mmCIF file of C-alpha atoms in Angstrom:
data_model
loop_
_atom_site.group_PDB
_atom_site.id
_atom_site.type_symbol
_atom_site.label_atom_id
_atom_site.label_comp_id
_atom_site.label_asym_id
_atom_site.label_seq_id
_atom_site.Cartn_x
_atom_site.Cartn_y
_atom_site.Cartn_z
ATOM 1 C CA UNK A 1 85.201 102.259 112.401
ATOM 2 C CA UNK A 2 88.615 101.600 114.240
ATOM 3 C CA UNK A 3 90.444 105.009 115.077
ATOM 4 C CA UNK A 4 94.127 104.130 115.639
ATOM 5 C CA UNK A 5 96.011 106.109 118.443
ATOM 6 C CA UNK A 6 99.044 106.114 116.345
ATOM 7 C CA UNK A 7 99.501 105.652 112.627
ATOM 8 C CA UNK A 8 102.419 103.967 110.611
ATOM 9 C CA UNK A 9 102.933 105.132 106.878
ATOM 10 C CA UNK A 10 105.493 103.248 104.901
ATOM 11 C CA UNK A 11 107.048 103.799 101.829
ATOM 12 C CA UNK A 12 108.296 101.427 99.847
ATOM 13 C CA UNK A 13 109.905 101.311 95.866
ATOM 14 C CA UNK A 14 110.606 98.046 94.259
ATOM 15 C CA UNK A 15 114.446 98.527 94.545
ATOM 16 C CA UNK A 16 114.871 100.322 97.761
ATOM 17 C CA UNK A 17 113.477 102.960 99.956
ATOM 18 C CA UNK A 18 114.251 105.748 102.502
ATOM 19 C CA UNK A 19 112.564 107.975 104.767
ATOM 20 C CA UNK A 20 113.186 111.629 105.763
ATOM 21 C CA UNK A 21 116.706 110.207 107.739
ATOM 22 C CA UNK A 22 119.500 112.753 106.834
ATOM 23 C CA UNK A 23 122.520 110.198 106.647
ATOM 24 C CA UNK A 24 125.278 107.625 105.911
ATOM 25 C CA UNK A 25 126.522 105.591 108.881
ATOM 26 C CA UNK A 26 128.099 106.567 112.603
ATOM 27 C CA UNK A 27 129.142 103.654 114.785
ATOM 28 C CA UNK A 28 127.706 102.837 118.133
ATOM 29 C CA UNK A 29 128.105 100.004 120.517
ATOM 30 C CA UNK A 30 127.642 96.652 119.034
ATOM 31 C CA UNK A 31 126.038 98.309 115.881
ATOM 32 C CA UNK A 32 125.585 101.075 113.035
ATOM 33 C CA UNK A 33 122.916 103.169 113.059
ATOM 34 C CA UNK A 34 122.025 106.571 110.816
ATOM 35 C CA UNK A 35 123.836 109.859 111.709
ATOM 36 C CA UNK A 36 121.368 112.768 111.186
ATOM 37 C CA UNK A 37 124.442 114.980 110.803
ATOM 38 C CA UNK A 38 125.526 113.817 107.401
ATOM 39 C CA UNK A 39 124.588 114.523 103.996
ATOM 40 C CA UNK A 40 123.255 111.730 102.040
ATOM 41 C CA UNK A 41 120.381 109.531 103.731
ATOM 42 C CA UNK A 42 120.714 106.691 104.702
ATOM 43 C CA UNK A 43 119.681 103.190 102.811
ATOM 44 C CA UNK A 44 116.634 101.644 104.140
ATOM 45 C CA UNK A 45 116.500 97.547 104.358
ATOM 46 C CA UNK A 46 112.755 95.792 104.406
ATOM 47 C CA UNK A 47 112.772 93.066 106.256
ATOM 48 C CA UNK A 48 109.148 91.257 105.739
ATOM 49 C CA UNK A 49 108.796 88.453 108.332
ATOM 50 C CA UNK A 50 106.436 86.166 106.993
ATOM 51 C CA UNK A 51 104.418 84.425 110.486
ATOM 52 C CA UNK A 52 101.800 83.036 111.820
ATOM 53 C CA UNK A 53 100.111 82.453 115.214
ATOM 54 C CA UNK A 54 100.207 78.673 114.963
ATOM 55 C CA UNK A 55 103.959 78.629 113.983
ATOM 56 C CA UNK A 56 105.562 77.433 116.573
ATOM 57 C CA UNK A 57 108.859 78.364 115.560
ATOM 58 C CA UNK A 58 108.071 81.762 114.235
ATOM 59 C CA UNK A 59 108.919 83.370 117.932
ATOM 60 C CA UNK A 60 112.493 82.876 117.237
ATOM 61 C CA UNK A 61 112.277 84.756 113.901
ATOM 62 C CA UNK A 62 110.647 87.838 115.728
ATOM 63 C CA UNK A 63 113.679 87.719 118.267
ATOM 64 C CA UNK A 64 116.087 87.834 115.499
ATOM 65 C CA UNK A 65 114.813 90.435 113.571
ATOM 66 C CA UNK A 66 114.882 92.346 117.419
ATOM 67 C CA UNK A 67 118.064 91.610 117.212
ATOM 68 C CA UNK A 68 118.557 93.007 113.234
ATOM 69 C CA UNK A 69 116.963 96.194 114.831
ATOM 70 C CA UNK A 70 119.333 96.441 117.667
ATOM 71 C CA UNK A 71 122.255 96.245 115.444
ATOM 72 C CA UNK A 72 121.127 98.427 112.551
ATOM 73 C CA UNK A 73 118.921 100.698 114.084
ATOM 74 C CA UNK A 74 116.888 102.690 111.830
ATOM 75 C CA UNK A 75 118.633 100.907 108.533
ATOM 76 C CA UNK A 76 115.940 98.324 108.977
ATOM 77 C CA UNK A 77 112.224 98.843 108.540
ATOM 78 C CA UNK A 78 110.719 95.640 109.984
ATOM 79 C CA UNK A 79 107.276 93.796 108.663
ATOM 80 C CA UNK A 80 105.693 91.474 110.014
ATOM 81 C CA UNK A 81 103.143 89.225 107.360
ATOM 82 C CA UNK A 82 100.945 86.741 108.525
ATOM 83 C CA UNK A 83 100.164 84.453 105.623
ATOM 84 C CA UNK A 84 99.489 80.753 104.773
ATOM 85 C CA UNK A 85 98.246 78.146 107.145
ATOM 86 C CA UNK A 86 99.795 78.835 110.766
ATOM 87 C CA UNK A 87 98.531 82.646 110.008
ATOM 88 C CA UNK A 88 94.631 80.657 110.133
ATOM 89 C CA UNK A 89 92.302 81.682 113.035
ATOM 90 C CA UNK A 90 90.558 78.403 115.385
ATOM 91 C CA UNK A 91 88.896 78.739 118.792
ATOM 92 C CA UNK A 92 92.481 79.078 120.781
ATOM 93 C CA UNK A 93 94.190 82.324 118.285
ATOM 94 C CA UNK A 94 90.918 83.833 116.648
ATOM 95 C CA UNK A 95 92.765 86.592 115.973
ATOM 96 C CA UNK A 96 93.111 86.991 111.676
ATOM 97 C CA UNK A 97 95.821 89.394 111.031
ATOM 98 C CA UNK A 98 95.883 88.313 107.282
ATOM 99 C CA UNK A 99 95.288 90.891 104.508
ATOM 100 C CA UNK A 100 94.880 90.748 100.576
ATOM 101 C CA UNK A 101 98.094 92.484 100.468
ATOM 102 C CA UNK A 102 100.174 90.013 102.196
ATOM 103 C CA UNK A 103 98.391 87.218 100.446
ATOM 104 C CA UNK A 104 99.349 87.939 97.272
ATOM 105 C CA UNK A 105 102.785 88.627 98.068
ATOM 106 C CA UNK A 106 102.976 85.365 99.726
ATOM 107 C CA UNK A 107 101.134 83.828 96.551
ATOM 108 C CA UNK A 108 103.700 86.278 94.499
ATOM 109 C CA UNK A 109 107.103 85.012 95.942
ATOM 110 C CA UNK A 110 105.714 81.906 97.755
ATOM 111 C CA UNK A 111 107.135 81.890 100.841
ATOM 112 C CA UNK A 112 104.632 79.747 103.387
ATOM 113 C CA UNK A 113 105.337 76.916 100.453
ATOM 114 C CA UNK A 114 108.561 77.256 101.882
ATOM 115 C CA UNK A 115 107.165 76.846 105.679
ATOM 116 C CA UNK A 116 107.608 79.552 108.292
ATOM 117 C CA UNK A 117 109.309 81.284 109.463
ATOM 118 C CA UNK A 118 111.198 82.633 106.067
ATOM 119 C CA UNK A 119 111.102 86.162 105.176
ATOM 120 C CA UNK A 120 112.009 88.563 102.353
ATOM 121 C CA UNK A 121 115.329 91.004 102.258
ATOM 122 C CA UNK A 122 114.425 94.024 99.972
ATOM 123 C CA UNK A 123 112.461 91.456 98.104
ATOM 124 C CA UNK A 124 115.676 90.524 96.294
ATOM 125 C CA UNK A 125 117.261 87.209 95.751
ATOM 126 C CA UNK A 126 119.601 86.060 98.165
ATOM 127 C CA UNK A 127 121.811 82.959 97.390
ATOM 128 C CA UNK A 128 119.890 82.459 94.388
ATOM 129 C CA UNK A 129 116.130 82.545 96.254
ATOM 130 C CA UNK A 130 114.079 85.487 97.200
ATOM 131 C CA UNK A 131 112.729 84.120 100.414
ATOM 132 C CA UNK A 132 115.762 84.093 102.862
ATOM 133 C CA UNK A 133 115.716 81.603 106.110
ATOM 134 C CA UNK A 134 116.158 83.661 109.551
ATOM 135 C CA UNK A 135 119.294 82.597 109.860
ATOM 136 C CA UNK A 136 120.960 84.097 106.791
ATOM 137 C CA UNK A 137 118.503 87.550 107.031
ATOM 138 C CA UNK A 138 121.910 89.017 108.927
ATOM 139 C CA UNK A 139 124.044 88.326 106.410
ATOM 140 C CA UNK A 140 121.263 89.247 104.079
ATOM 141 C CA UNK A 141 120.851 92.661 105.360
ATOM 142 C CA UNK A 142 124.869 93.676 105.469
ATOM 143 C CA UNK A 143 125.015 93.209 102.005
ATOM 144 C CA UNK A 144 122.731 96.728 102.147
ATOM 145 C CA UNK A 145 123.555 98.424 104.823
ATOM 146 C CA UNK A 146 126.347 100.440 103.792
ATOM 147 C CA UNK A 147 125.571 100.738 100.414
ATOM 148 C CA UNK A 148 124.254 104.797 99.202
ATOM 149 C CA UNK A 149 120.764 104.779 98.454
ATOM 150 C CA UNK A 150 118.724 104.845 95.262
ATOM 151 C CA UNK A 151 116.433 107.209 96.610
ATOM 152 C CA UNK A 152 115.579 109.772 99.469
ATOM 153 C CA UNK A 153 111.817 109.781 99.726
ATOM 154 C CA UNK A 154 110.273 112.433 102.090
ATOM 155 C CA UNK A 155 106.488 112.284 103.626
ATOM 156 C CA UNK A 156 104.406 114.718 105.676
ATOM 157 C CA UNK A 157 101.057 112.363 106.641
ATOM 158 C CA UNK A 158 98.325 113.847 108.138
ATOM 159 C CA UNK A 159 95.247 111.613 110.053
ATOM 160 C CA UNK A 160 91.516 112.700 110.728
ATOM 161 C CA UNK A 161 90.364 111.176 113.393
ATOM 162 C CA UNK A 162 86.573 112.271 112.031
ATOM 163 C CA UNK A 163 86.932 110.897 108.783
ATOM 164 C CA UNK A 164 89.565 107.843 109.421
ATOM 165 C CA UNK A 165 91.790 109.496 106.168
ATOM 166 C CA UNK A 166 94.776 109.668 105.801
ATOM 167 C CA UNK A 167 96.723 111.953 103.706
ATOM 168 C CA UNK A 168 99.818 112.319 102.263
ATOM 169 C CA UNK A 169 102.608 114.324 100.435
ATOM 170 C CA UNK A 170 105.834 112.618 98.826
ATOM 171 C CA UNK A 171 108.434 114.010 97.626
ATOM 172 C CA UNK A 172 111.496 111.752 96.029
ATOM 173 C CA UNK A 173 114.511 112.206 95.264
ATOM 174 C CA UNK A 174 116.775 109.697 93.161
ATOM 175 C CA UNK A 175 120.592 108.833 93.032
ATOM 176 C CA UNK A 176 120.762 106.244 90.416
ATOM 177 C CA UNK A 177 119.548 106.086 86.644
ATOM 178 C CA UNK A 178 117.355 103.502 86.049
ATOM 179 C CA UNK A 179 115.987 102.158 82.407
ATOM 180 C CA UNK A 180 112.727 100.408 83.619
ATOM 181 C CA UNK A 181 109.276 101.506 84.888
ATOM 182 C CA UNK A 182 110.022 102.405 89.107
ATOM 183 C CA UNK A 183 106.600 101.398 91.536
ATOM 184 C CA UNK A 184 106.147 103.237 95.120
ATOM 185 C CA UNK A 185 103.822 101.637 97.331
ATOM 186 C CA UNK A 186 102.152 102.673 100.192
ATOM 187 C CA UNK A 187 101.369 101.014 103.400
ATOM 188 C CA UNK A 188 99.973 101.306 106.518
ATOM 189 C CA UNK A 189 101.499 99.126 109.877
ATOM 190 C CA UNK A 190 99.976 99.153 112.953
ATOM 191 C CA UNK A 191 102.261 97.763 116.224
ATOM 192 C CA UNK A 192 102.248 96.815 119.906
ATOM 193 C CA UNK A 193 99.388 94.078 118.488
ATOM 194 C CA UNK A 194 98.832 91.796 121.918
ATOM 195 C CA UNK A 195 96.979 88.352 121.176
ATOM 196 C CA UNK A 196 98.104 84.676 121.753
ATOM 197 C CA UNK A 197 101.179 82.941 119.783
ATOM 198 C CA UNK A 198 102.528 79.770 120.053
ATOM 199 C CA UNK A 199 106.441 79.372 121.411
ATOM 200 C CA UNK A 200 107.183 76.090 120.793
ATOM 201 C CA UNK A 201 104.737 73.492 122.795
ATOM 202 C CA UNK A 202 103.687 76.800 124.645
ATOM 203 C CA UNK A 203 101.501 79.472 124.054
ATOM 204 C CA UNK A 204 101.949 83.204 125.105
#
């Protein structure tokens, strides 16, 4: 089985979600980014870049959301899905990053129907449509940003190496009142993923 050298767990609620980040907002150069020295945490934004190694437009959504990241810092928590058609290994990218989870959000909120690159905000509607066009994810995201949370949710995650388990305790806390049923999923990411993409008529 596949031991990972470092290990990703994400939270995520339907509505929102934070991690153990102490904080509203201090201002940096050329962005915002959490202040551990405050009281409240601050709000989480999932950005969910939906890609694929044949799409040969989907570098310059990557380089965006870079950009997202440099500006917001740890506000944004950054996924990338590979999904639909481009996301289909062949003999030059036989690398298949797709998973049953990502399909079925991309059959869910159908976003490759859409083409690619197109991504999700908070999976919330934006301009009257869910899936959001790189270009508008900035404006997207500052509707969020400065906005207190719904919830602080703290984990402690623990990984065996011997067994490949992973274990983990949550605790959350809520700020709003809500009337309707609440879901908290669970994922696992995995980064610094080198295999080929294409960039246009070139591949890297």
């Amino acid at each position: 089985m596949k031991h990972f050298k470092i290990i990703s767990v994400l939270i995520l609620a339907v509505i929102m979600s934070c991690d153990t980040v102490k904080d509203p907002l201090k201002d940096i150069e050329g962005g915002t980014c959490g202040d551990e020295n405050g009281p409240l945490p601050i709000r989480k934004i999932l950005v969910e870049d939906y890609t694929g190694h044949e799409c040969p437009n989907c570098p310059a959504a990557a380089v965006k959301l870079d950009e997202l990241i440099g500006l917001y810092c740890d506000h944004i928590i950054p996924i990338g899905i590979h999904v639909g058609y481009f996301a289909e290994p062949s003999d030059d990218f036989p690398a298949d990053y797709r998973t049953e989870t990502g399909e079925a959000l991309d059959d869910h909120f159908s976003v490759s129907n859409q083409g690619l690159p197109n991504g999700l905000i908070n999976r919330t509607e934006y301009d009257g449509n869910y899936v959001v066009g790189r270009d508008n994810w900035a404006a997207a995201v500052n509707l969020y940003f400065s906005l207190i949370p719904d919830f602080n949710i703290k984990i402690e995650s623990e990984y065996n190496e011997e067994t490949d388990e992973i274990t983990a305790d949550l605790i959350v806390e809520t700020y709003s009142q809500f009337d309707f049923e609440i879901n908290l999923g669970l994922y696992i990411v995995e980064d610094s993923i080198i295999s080929p993409q294409k960039d246009g008529s070139d591949t890297i």
